[in-house]
Coordinates of C-alpha atoms in Angstrom, one line a residue:
X1 CA -9.6 1.4 -11.6
X2 CA -9.8 -1.0 -8.4
X3 CA -7.6 -0.6 -5.8
X4 CA -5.8 -4.6 -3.6
X5 CA -2.4 -5.3 -1.3
X6 CA -0.6 -7.3 -0.5
X7 CA -1.3 -8.6 3.8
X8 CA 1.8 -8.2 5.2
X9 CA 1.6 -12.0 6.0
X10 CA 4.8 -11.6 6.4
X11 CA 5.5 -9.5 8.1
X12 CA 6.8 -6.9 5.8
X13 CA 7.3 -6.4 2.4
X14 CA 11.7 -5.1 2.2
X15 CA 14.3 -7.4 2.8
X16 CA 16.9 -4.9 3.9
X17 CA 14.8 -3.5 6.9
X18 CA 15.1 -5.6 10.4
X19 CA 11.1 -3.9 11.5
X20 CA 8.8 -2.0 9.2
X21 CA 6.6 -2.1 11.7
X22 CA 3.8 -4.7 10.6
X23 CA 3.8 -7.4 12.8
X24 CA 3.1 -10.6 11.4
X25 CA 0.1 -11.4 13.8
X26 CA -4.1 -11.5 14.7
X27 CA -4.0 -8.7 15.5
X28 CA -2.1 -6.1 13.1
X29 CA -3.7 -7.9 10.1
X30 CA -7.4 -7.5 11.1
X31 CA -6.6 -3.9 12.2
X32 CA -4.7 -3.5 8.0
X33 CA -8.0 -5.1 6.9
X34 CA -11.3 -2.9 8.8
X35 CA -9.0 0.3 7.4
X36 CA -8.4 -1.0 4.2
X37 CA -12.4 -1.2 3.7
X38 CA -12.8 3.0 4.8
X39 CA -9.7 3.9 3.0
X40 CA -11.6 2.5 -0.5
X41 CA -8.5 -0.7 -0.7
X42 CA -11.4 -3.5 -3.2
X43 CA -9.3 -6.1 -2.8
X44 CA -6.9 -7.9 0.0
X45 CA -4.2 -10.9 -1.0
X46 CA -2.6 -13.0 1.5
X47 CA -0.3 -15.1 0.0
X48 CA 0.1 -18.7 1.2
X49 CA 3.9 -19.5 1.9
X50 CA 4.4 -21.8 5.5
X51 CA 8.4 -20.5 5.6
X52 CA 8.9 -16.6 4.8
X53 CA 11.1 -15.7 2.9
X54 CA 11.0 -12.2 3.1
X55 CA 12.2 -11.3 6.8
X56 CA 14.2 -15.5 6.4
X57 CA 13.2 -18.5 6.9
X58 CA 13.3 -18.7 10.7
X59 CA 10.7 -15.3 10.8
X60 CA 6.9 -15.9 11.6
X61 CA 4.4 -15.9 8.9
X62 CA 0.7 -16.2 8.8
X63 CA -1.1 -19.3 8.5
X64 CA -3.1 -17.6 4.7
X65 CA -5.6 -20.4 4.9
X66 CA -6.9 -19.4 8.6
X67 CA -6.0 -16.1 8.3
X68 CA -8.3 -15.6 5.2
X69 CA -11.4 -17.8 7.5
X70 CA -11.2 -15.4 10.6
X71 CA -10.7 -11.8 8.2
X72 CA -14.0 -13.1 6.8
X73 CA -15.5 -13.1 9.6
X74 CA -14.5 -9.0 9.9
X75 CA -15.0 -7.2 6.7
X76 CA -17.7 -6.5 5.1
X77 CA -17.0 -5.0 1.9
X78 CA -13.0 -6.1 0.4
X79 CA -12.2 -9.3 -1.9
X80 CA -10.3 -11.3 -0.3
X81 CA -8.1 -13.3 -2.6
X82 CA -6.0 -16.1 -1.1
X83 CA -3.8 -17.8 -2.9
X84 CA -3.2 -21.6 -2.8
X85 CA -0.5 -23.7 -4.2
X86 CA -2.1 -27.7 -5.8
X87 CA 0.7 -29.7 -3.8
X88 CA -0.1 -28.1 -0.4
X89 CA -3.7 -29.6 -1.0
X90 CA -6.1 -32.1 -1.8
X91 CA -9.0 -30.5 -4.1
X92 CA -11.9 -31.3 -2.5
X93 CA -10.6 -30.8 0.6
X94 CA -10.0 -26.8 -0.3
X95 CA -12.8 -27.6 -2.8
X96 CA -14.6 -27.8 0.7
X97 CA -12.7 -25.0 2.9
X98 CA -13.4 -22.5 0.2
X99 CA -16.8 -22.7 -0.3
X100 CA -17.0 -22.4 3.9
X101 CA -15.5 -19.7 3.9
X102 CA -17.1 -17.8 0.5
X103 CA -20.6 -17.9 3.0
X104 CA -18.9 -16.2 6.4
X105 CA -17.9 -13.5 4.1
X106 CA -21.1 -13.6 1.8
X107 CA -19.4 -14.4 -1.4
X108 CA -15.8 -12.4 -1.2
X109 CA -13.9 -15.3 -1.2
X110 CA -11.7 -16.0 -5.2
X111 CA -8.3 -17.7 -5.0
X112 CA -4.9 -17.1 -6.2
X113 CA -3.5 -20.2 -7.8
X114 CA 0.6 -20.8 -7.5
X115 CA 1.4 -23.7 -8.7
X116 CA 4.6 -23.3 -6.5
X117 CA 7.7 -22.6 -6.5
X118 CA 10.4 -23.4 -3.4
X119 CA 11.3 -27.0 -3.2
X120 CA 13.5 -26.2 -0.6
X121 CA 10.4 -25.9 1.2
X122 CA 8.0 -28.1 0.7
X123 CA 10.8 -30.3 1.4
X124 CA 10.8 -29.3 5.1
X125 CA 6.7 -29.8 4.8
X126 CA 6.7 -33.3 4.2
X127 CA 5.8 -32.3 1.0
X128 CA 6.1 -34.1 -3.1
X129 CA 8.1 -31.0 -5.4
X130 CA 7.0 -31.3 -8.9
X131 CA 10.1 -30.0 -12.3
X132 CA 8.1 -26.5 -13.4
X133 CA 5.2 -28.6 -16.5
X134 CA 4.6 -31.2 -14.6
X135 CA 3.3 -29.3 -11.8
X136 CA 1.6 -27.2 -13.9
X137 CA -0.3 -30.1 -15.2
X138 CA -1.4 -30.9 -11.8
X139 CA -2.6 -27.4 -11.0
X140 CA -5.0 -28.3 -14.1
X141 CA -6.1 -31.8 -13.1
X142 CA -6.8 -29.9 -9.2
X143 CA -8.4 -26.5 -10.8
X144 CA -10.7 -29.4 -13.0
X145 CA -11.4 -31.2 -9.8
X146 CA -12.5 -28.3 -7.3
X147 CA -14.7 -26.2 -10.3
X148 CA -16.3 -29.2 -11.4
X149 CA -16.9 -30.0 -6.9
X150 CA -18.1 -26.0 -6.7
X151 CA -20.7 -26.3 -9.8
X152 CA -22.2 -29.7 -9.4
X153 CA -22.3 -33.2 -7.3
X154 CA -21.6 -37.2 -8.0
X155 CA -18.9 -36.1 -9.3
X156 CA -17.3 -38.4 -10.4
X157 CA -12.7 -38.3 -12.1
X158 CA -10.1 -40.3 -12.3
X159 CA -6.5 -38.2 -14.2
X160 CA -2.8 -38.4 -13.6
X161 CA -2.9 -36.9 -9.8
X162 CA -6.2 -36.3 -8.7
X163 CA -8.6 -39.7 -8.0
X164 CA -12.4 -38.9 -6.3
X165 CA -15.4 -40.9 -7.0
X166 CA -19.7 -39.7 -6.9
X167 CA -18.0 -36.4 -5.0
X168 CA -20.7 -34.4 -3.2
X169 CA -20.1 -31.1 -1.5
X170 CA -22.5 -28.5 0.2
X171 CA -23.5 -26.3 0.6
X172 CA -21.9 -24.6 -2.3
X173 CA -20.0 -21.0 -2.6
X174 CA -22.3 -18.7 -2.3
X175 CA -20.1 -16.6 -5.7
X176 CA -22.0 -17.7 -9.1
X177 CA -20.7 -19.8 -11.0
X178 CA -17.9 -19.7 -8.6
X179 CA -15.9 -17.5 -6.9
X180 CA -12.9 -16.3 -9.4
X181 CA -9.8 -18.1 -9.7
X182 CA -6.6 -16.0 -10.2
X183 CA -2.8 -17.1 -11.3
X184 CA 0.1 -15.6 -12.5
X185 CA 3.8 -16.7 -14.7
X186 CA 4.5 -16.2 -17.7
X187 CA 6.2 -19.4 -19.2
X188 CA 3.7 -21.4 -22.1
X189 CA 2.6 -24.1 -19.7
X190 CA 1.5 -21.5 -16.9
X191 CA 0.3 -18.2 -19.5
X192 CA -2.2 -21.7 -21.0
X193 CA -3.8 -22.9 -18.1
X194 CA -4.8 -19.3 -17.0
X195 CA -5.9 -18.5 -20.5
X196 CA -8.3 -22.0 -20.5
X197 CA -9.6 -22.6 -16.7
X198 CA -9.1 -19.1 -14.9
X199 CA -10.6 -16.0 -15.3
X200 CA -7.9 -13.6 -13.8
X201 CA -4.2 -13.0 -14.6
X202 CA -2.2 -11.1 -12.7
X203 CA 1.3 -9.8 -12.9
X204 CA 4.6 -9.4 -11.3
X205 CA 5.9 -5.2 -11.0
X206 CA 6.9 -3.8 -15.1
X207 CA 5.9 -0.8 -17.4
X208 CA 3.0 -0.4 -18.9
X209 CA 4.2 -1.4 -22.2
X210 CA 5.4 -5.4 -21.1
X211 CA 2.8 -5.0 -18.8
X212 CA 0.2 -4.8 -22.2
X213 CA 2.2 -7.2 -24.2
X214 CA 1.5 -10.3 -22.1
X215 CA -2.2 -8.3 -21.6
X216 CA -2.5 -8.8 -25.4
X217 CA -1.2 -12.0 -25.2
X218 CA -3.1 -13.6 -22.9
X219 CA -6.4 -12.2 -24.3
X220 CA -5.6 -13.6 -27.9
X221 CA -5.0 -16.7 -26.0
X222 CA -8.9 -16.2 -25.0
X223 CA -9.9 -15.3 -28.0
X224 CA -9.2 -18.2 -30.4
X225 CA -11.0 -20.7 -27.1
X226 CA -13.3 -18.2 -27.3
X227 CA -14.1 -17.5 -23.8
X228 CA -14.5 -14.0 -22.7
X229 CA -12.2 -11.2 -21.3
X230 CA -10.1 -11.5 -18.5
X231 CA -9.4 -9.0 -15.4
X232 CA -5.9 -8.3 -15.3
X233 CA -4.2 -6.7 -12.2
X234 CA 0.2 -6.1 -11.7
X235 CA 2.2 -5.6 -8.5
X236 CA 3.4 -2.4 -6.8
X237 CA 5.2 -1.0 -4.2
X238 CA 4.0 2.5 -4.1
X239 CA 5.7 5.3 -2.8
X240 CA 3.7 9.3 -3.1
X241 CA 5.6 12.0 -1.9
X242 CA 5.1 15.6 -2.2
X243 CA 8.6 16.2 -4.2
X244 CA 10.2 14.0 -6.2
X245 CA 13.8 14.9 -3.7
X246 CA 11.4 12.9 -1.0
X247 CA 11.3 10.7 -3.7
X248 CA 14.3 9.9 -3.8
X249 CA 15.5 9.5 0.0
X250 CA 13.0 6.9 0.7
X251 CA 14.1 5.5 -2.6
X252 CA 17.5 4.6 -1.4
X253 CA 15.8 3.7 2.4
X254 CA 14.3 1.0 0.9
X255 CA 16.6 -0.3 -1.9
X256 CA 20.5 0.0 0.2
X257 CA 20.5 -3.7 1.5
X258 CA 23.1 -2.5 2.9
X259 CA 21.0 -2.0 5.8
X260 CA 21.1 -4.7 7.6
X261 CA 24.0 -7.7 7.7
X262 CA 21.0 -9.9 6.7
X263 CA 19.9 -8.8 3.9
X264 CA 23.6 -8.1 2.2
X265 CA 24.1 -11.0 3.1
X266 CA 20.6 -13.2 1.3
X267 CA 21.8 -10.1 -2.0
X268 CA 24.8 -11.7 -2.5
X269 CA 24.0 -14.9 -2.6
X270 CA 21.0 -13.8 -5.3
X271 CA 23.1 -11.7 -7.1
X272 CA 25.1 -14.5 -7.9
X273 CA 23.0 -16.7 -10.4
X274 CA 21.0 -13.8 -11.9
X275 CA 23.0 -11.9 -14.9
X276 CA 20.8 -8.4 -14.7
X277 CA 22.2 -4.8 -14.3
X278 CA 23.6 -4.4 -10.5
X279 CA 20.9 -1.2 -9.8
X280 CA 17.6 -3.0 -11.7
X281 CA 19.3 -5.7 -9.8
X282 CA 19.3 -4.1 -6.0
X283 CA 15.6 -2.9 -6.5
X284 CA 14.4 -6.4 -7.3
X285 CA 15.3 -7.5 -4.9
X286 CA 15.3 -4.9 -2.4
X287 CA 10.7 -5.6 -3.2
X288 CA 9.8 -8.5 -3.6
X289 CA 6.9 -8.9 -6.7
X290 CA 9.4 -7.0 -8.9
X291 CA 6.9 -3.9 -7.5
X292 CA 9.7 -0.9 -8.2
X293 CA 9.4 -1.9 -11.8
X294 CA 5.6 -0.3 -12.2
X295 CA 6.4 2.5 -11.2
X296 CA 3.7 3.5 -8.7
X297 CA 6.4 6.5 -7.0
X298 CA 6.6 10.1 -7.4
X299 CA 4.0 12.5 -6.3
X300 CA 0.3 12.7 -6.4
X301 CA 0.4 13.4 -10.3
X302 CA 3.0 11.0 -11.6
X303 CA 1.7 8.1 -9.7
X304 CA -1.7 9.3 -11.0
X305 CA -0.9 9.6 -14.3
X306 CA 1.7 6.2 -14.4
X307 CA -2.2 4.6 -13.0
X308 CA -3.4 6.0 -16.5
X309 CA -1.0 4.5 -18.8
X310 CA -1.5 1.0 -17.3
X311 CA -5.3 2.0 -17.1
X312 CA -4.5 2.2 -20.8
X313 CA -3.5 -1.4 -21.6
X314 CA -5.4 -2.9 -19.8
X315 CA -5.3 -3.4 -16.5
X316 CA -8.2 -3.2 -14.2
X317 CA -6.2 -3.5 -11.4
X318 CA -2.9 -3.0 -9.0
X319 CA -2.2 -5.8 -6.0
X320 CA 0.0 -3.0 -4.2
X321 CA 3.3 -3.6 -1.9
X322 CA 4.4 -0.7 1.1
X323 CA 6.0 -0.5 4.0
X324 CA 5.1 0.6 7.1
X325 CA 2.1 -0.7 5.4
X326 CA -1.1 1.2 7.1
X327 CA 0.1 4.2 7.2
X328 CA 1.5 3.9 3.8
X329 CA -1.8 2.8 2.6
X330 CA -3.9 6.0 4.7
X331 CA -1.2 8.0 1.9
X332 CA -2.1 6.3 -1.3
X333 CA -6.0 6.7 0.0
X334 CA -6.1 10.5 0.4
X335 CA -3.2 10.8 -2.7
X336 CA -4.7 8.8 -5.2
X337 CA -7.6 7.0 -4.5
X338 CA -9.9 9.8 -3.2
X339 CA -8.5 12.0 -6.0
X340 CA -9.0 9.8 -8.7
X341 CA -12.4 8.2 -8.0

């Protein structure tokens, strides 16, 4: 099992806690990345959003690509999985930037390809926003261009969305045959694209049985295409405490959206458009990426047992969130990663 974590480029993961003591600034993310290597973490996911969807649009959020380039220069071991949205990037220019960061890192760059979802953000940043299946059609072309530019020179392509003529990209990435490509999504368009063109499938949080069904689905699609097995990752919010009472207390703290007026207002707006039960919807709202559904909350033995259940259905990687991040990552490393190693 590999353990990754979301880099807190938004200043936290909780919508009801205004200040989580994890600043959205360079000093904090550099400290976290360097410390995480000593703690045994394998990977950091750097999300790409120009607006802050956790703390509110007025709150700061770090740029993914310049942050990744800087972290590549000050770390030695961790994989840097950078989210990239094709609608925001020319494929040829992004391929060039990514190859350069891969060299800076010594071959530690990977991409998490996201076919966008936030229409208002695209509008505010002057980016065209398409309907769901059109976004995935664009992503398929985008990936084709990026992949080929990483592998060959004098590449020419003309499609519906992109055109390049006799393009040359040097130097090629360090990673061979290319940097690893992850993506997520639960629609048919997403799953077909991921099975065909990506190397790893990353999922929002859910219980092991549900995750196992998704892994089986993608594995069968890959087998029909004659492609090797993918790597599978799942998001999870971690809470490790010595007693169940302590776990319950922390869960109450992070899921009480009435803890801040801004959080409660956003929760009411979100709840109006959902049909989930109140308790589930409350937890889904409070922590991003459905992280609490994965159930990595409990005593060290309970969390280890849950990890074993995920491993049994084929999970290779966890993408963890926690708050405050540095302190909780140290706790998780001591209680779980170092024990299971």
